[in-house]
Tab-separated table of N, CA and C in Angstrom:
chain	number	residue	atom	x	y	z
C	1	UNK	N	89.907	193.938	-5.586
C	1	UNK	CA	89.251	195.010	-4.863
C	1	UNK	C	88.882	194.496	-3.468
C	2	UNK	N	88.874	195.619	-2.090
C	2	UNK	CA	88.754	195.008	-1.005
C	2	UNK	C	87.018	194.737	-0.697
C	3	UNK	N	86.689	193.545	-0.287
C	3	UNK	CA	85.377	194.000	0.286
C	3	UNK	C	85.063	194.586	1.393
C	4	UNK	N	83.853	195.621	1.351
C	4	UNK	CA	83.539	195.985	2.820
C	4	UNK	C	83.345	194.974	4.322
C	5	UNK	N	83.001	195.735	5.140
C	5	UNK	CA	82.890	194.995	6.183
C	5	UNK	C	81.469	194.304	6.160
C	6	UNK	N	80.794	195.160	5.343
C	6	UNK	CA	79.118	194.013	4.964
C	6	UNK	C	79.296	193.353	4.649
C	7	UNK	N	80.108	193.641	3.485
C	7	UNK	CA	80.561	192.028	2.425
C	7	UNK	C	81.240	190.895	3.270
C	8	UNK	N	81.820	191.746	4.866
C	8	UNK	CA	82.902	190.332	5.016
C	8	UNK	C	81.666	189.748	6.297
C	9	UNK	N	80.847	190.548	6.663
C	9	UNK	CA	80.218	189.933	7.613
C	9	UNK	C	78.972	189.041	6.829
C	10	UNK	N	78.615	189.222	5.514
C	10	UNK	CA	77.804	188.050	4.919
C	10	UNK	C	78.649	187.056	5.035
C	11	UNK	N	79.935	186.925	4.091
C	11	UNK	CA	80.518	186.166	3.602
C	11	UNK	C	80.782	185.055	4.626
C	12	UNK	N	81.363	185.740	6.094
C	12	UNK	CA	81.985	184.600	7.238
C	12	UNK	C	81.009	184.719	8.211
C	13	UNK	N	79.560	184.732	7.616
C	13	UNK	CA	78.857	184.636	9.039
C	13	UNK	C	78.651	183.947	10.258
C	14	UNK	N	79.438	182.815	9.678
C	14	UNK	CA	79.275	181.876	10.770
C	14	UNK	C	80.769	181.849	11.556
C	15	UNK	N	81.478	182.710	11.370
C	15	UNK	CA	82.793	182.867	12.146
C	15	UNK	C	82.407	183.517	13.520
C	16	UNK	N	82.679	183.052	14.588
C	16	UNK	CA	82.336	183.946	16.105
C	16	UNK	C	82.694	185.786	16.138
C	17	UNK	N	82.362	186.169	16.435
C	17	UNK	CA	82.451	186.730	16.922
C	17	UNK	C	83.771	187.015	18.298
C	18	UNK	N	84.624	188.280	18.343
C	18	UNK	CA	85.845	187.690	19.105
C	18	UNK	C	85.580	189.230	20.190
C	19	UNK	N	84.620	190.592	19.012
C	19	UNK	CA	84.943	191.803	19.877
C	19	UNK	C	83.961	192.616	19.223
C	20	UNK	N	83.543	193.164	20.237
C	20	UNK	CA	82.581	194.497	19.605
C	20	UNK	C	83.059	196.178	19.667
C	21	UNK	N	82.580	196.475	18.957
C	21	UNK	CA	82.818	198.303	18.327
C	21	UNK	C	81.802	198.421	19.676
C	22	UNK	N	82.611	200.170	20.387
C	22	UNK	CA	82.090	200.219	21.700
C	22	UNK	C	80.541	200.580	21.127
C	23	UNK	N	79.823	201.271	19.708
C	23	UNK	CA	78.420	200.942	20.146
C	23	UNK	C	77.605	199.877	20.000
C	24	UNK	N	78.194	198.495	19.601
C	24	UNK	CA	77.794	197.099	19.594
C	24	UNK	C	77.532	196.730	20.946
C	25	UNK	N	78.861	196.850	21.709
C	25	UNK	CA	79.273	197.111	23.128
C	25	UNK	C	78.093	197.746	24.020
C	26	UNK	N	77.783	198.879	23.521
C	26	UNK	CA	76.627	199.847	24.218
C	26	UNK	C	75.291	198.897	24.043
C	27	UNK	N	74.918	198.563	23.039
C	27	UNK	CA	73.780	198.060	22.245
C	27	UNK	C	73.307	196.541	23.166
C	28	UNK	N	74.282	195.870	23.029
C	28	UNK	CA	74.738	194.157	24.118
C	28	UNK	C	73.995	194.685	25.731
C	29	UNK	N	74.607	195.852	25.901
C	29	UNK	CA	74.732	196.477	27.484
C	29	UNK	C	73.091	196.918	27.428
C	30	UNK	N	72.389	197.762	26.533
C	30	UNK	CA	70.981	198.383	26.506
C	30	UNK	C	71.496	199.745	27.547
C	31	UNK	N	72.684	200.474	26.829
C	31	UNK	CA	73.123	201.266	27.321
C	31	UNK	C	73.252	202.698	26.493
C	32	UNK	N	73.213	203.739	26.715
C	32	UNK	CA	73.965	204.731	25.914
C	32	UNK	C	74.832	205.004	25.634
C	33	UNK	N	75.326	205.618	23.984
C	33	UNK	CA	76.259	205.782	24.471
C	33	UNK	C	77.367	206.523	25.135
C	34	UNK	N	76.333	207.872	25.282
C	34	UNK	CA	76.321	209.069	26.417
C	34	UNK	C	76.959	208.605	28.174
C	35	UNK	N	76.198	207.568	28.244
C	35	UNK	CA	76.610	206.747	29.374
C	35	UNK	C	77.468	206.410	28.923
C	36	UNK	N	78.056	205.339	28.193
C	36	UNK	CA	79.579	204.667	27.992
C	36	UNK	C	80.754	205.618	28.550
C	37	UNK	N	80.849	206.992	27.714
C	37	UNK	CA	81.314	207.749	27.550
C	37	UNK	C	81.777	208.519	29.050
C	38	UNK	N	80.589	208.776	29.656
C	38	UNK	CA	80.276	209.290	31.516
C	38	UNK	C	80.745	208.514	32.349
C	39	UNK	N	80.660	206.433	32.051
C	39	UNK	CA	81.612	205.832	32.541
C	39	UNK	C	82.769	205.598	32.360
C	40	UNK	N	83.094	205.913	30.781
C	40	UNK	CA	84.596	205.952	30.731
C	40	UNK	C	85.247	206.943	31.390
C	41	UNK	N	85.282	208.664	31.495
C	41	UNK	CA	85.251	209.550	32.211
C	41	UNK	C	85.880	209.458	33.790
C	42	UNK	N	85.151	208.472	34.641
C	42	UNK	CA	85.003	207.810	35.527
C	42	UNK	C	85.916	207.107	35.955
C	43	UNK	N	86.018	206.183	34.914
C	43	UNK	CA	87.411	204.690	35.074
C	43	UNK	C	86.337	203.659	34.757
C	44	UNK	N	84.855	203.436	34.659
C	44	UNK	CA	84.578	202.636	34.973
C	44	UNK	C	83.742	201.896	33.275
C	45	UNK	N	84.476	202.217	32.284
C	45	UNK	CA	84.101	201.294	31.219
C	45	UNK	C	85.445	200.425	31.365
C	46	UNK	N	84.658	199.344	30.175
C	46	UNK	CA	85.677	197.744	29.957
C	46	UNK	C	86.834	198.161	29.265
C	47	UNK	N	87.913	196.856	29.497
C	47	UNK	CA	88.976	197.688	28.566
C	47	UNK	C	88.985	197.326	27.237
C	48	UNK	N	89.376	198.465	26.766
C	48	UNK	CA	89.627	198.738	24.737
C	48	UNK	C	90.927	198.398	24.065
C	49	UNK	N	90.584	198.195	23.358
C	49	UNK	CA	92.074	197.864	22.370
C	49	UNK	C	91.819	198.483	21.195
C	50	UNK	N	92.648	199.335	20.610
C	50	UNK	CA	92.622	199.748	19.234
C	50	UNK	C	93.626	199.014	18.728
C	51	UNK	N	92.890	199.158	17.241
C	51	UNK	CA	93.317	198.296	16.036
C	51	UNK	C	92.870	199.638	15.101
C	52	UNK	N	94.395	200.317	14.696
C	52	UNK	CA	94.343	200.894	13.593
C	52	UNK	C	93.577	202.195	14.150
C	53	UNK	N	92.426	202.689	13.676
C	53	UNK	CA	91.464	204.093	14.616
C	53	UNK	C	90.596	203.356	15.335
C	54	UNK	N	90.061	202.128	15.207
C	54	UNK	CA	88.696	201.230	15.477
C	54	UNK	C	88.906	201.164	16.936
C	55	UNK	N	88.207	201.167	18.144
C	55	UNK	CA	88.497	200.851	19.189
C	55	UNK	C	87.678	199.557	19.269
C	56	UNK	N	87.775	198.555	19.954
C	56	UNK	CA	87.338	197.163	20.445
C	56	UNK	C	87.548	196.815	21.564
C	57	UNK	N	86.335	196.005	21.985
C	57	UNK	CA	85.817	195.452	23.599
C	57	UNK	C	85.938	194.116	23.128
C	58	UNK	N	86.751	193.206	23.344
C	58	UNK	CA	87.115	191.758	23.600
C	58	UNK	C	86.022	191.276	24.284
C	59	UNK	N	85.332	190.271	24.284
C	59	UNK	CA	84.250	189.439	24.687
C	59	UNK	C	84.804	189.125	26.391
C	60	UNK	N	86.010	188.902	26.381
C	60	UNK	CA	86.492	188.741	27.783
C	60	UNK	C	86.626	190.149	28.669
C	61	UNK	N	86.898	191.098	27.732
C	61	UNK	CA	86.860	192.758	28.731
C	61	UNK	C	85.471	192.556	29.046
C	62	UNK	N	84.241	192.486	27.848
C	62	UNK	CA	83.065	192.413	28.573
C	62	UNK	C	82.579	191.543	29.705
C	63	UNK	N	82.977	190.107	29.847
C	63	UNK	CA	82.584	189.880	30.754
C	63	UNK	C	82.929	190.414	32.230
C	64	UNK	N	84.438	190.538	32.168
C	64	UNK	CA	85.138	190.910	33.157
C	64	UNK	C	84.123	192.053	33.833
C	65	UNK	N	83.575	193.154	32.980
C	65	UNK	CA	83.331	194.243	33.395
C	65	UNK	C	81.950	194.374	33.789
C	66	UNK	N	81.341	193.119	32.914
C	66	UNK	CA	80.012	192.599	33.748
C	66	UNK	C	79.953	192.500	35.293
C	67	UNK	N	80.674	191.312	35.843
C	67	UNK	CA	81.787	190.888	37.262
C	67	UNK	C	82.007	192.003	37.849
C	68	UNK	N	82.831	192.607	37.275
C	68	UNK	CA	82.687	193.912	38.123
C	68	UNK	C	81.849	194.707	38.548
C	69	UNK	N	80.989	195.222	37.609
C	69	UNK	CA	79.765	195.916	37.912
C	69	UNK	C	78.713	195.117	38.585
C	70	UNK	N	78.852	193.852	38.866
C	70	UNK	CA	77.961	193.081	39.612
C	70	UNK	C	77.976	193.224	41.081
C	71	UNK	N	79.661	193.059	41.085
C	71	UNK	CA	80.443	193.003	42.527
C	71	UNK	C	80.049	194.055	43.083
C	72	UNK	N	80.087	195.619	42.306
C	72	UNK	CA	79.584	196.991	42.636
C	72	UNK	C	78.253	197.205	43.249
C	73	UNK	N	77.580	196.181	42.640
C	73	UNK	CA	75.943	196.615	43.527
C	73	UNK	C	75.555	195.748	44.560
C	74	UNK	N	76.787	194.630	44.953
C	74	UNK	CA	76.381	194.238	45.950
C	74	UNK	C	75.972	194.566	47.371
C	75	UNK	N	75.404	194.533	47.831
C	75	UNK	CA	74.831	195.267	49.457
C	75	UNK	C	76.504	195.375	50.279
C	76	UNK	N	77.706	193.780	50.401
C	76	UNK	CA	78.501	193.927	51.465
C	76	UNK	C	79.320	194.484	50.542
C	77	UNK	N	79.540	195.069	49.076
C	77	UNK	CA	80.533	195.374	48.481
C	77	UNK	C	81.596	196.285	49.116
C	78	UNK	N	82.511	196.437	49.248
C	78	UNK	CA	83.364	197.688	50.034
C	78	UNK	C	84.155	198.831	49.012
């Protein structure tokens, strides 16, 4: 029988972490996910990868998109 995803996140807890579900994603950010959604809209959420229906934010889309949105509020930004 398969175990759930509770079961697999007790079981390998100590395995890293590689990607978050966009409201893990939202949650990391202290964001909505009304907002996510208004920035995706936009162009301006991280990029996703689906796997199967699941969409996922790679630890590296997030940073990237951190960087970016940093670069965005800079005063000389263009």
């Amino acid at each position: 029988m398969a175990r759930s995803r509770e079961a697999n996140s007790k079981k390998y807890a100590a395995v890293p972490r590689l990607s978050y579900s966009v409201d893990e994603f939202c949650t990391a950010m202290n964001i909505s996910r009304s907002l996510y959604e208004k920035m995706k809209r936009a162009g301006w959420n991280p990029r996703e990868m689906r796997i199967g229906k699941a969409v996922r934010i790679s630890k590296e889309a997030a940073a990237r998109w951190i960087i970016e949105r940093e670069g965005m509020s800079r005063p000389d930004a263009a």
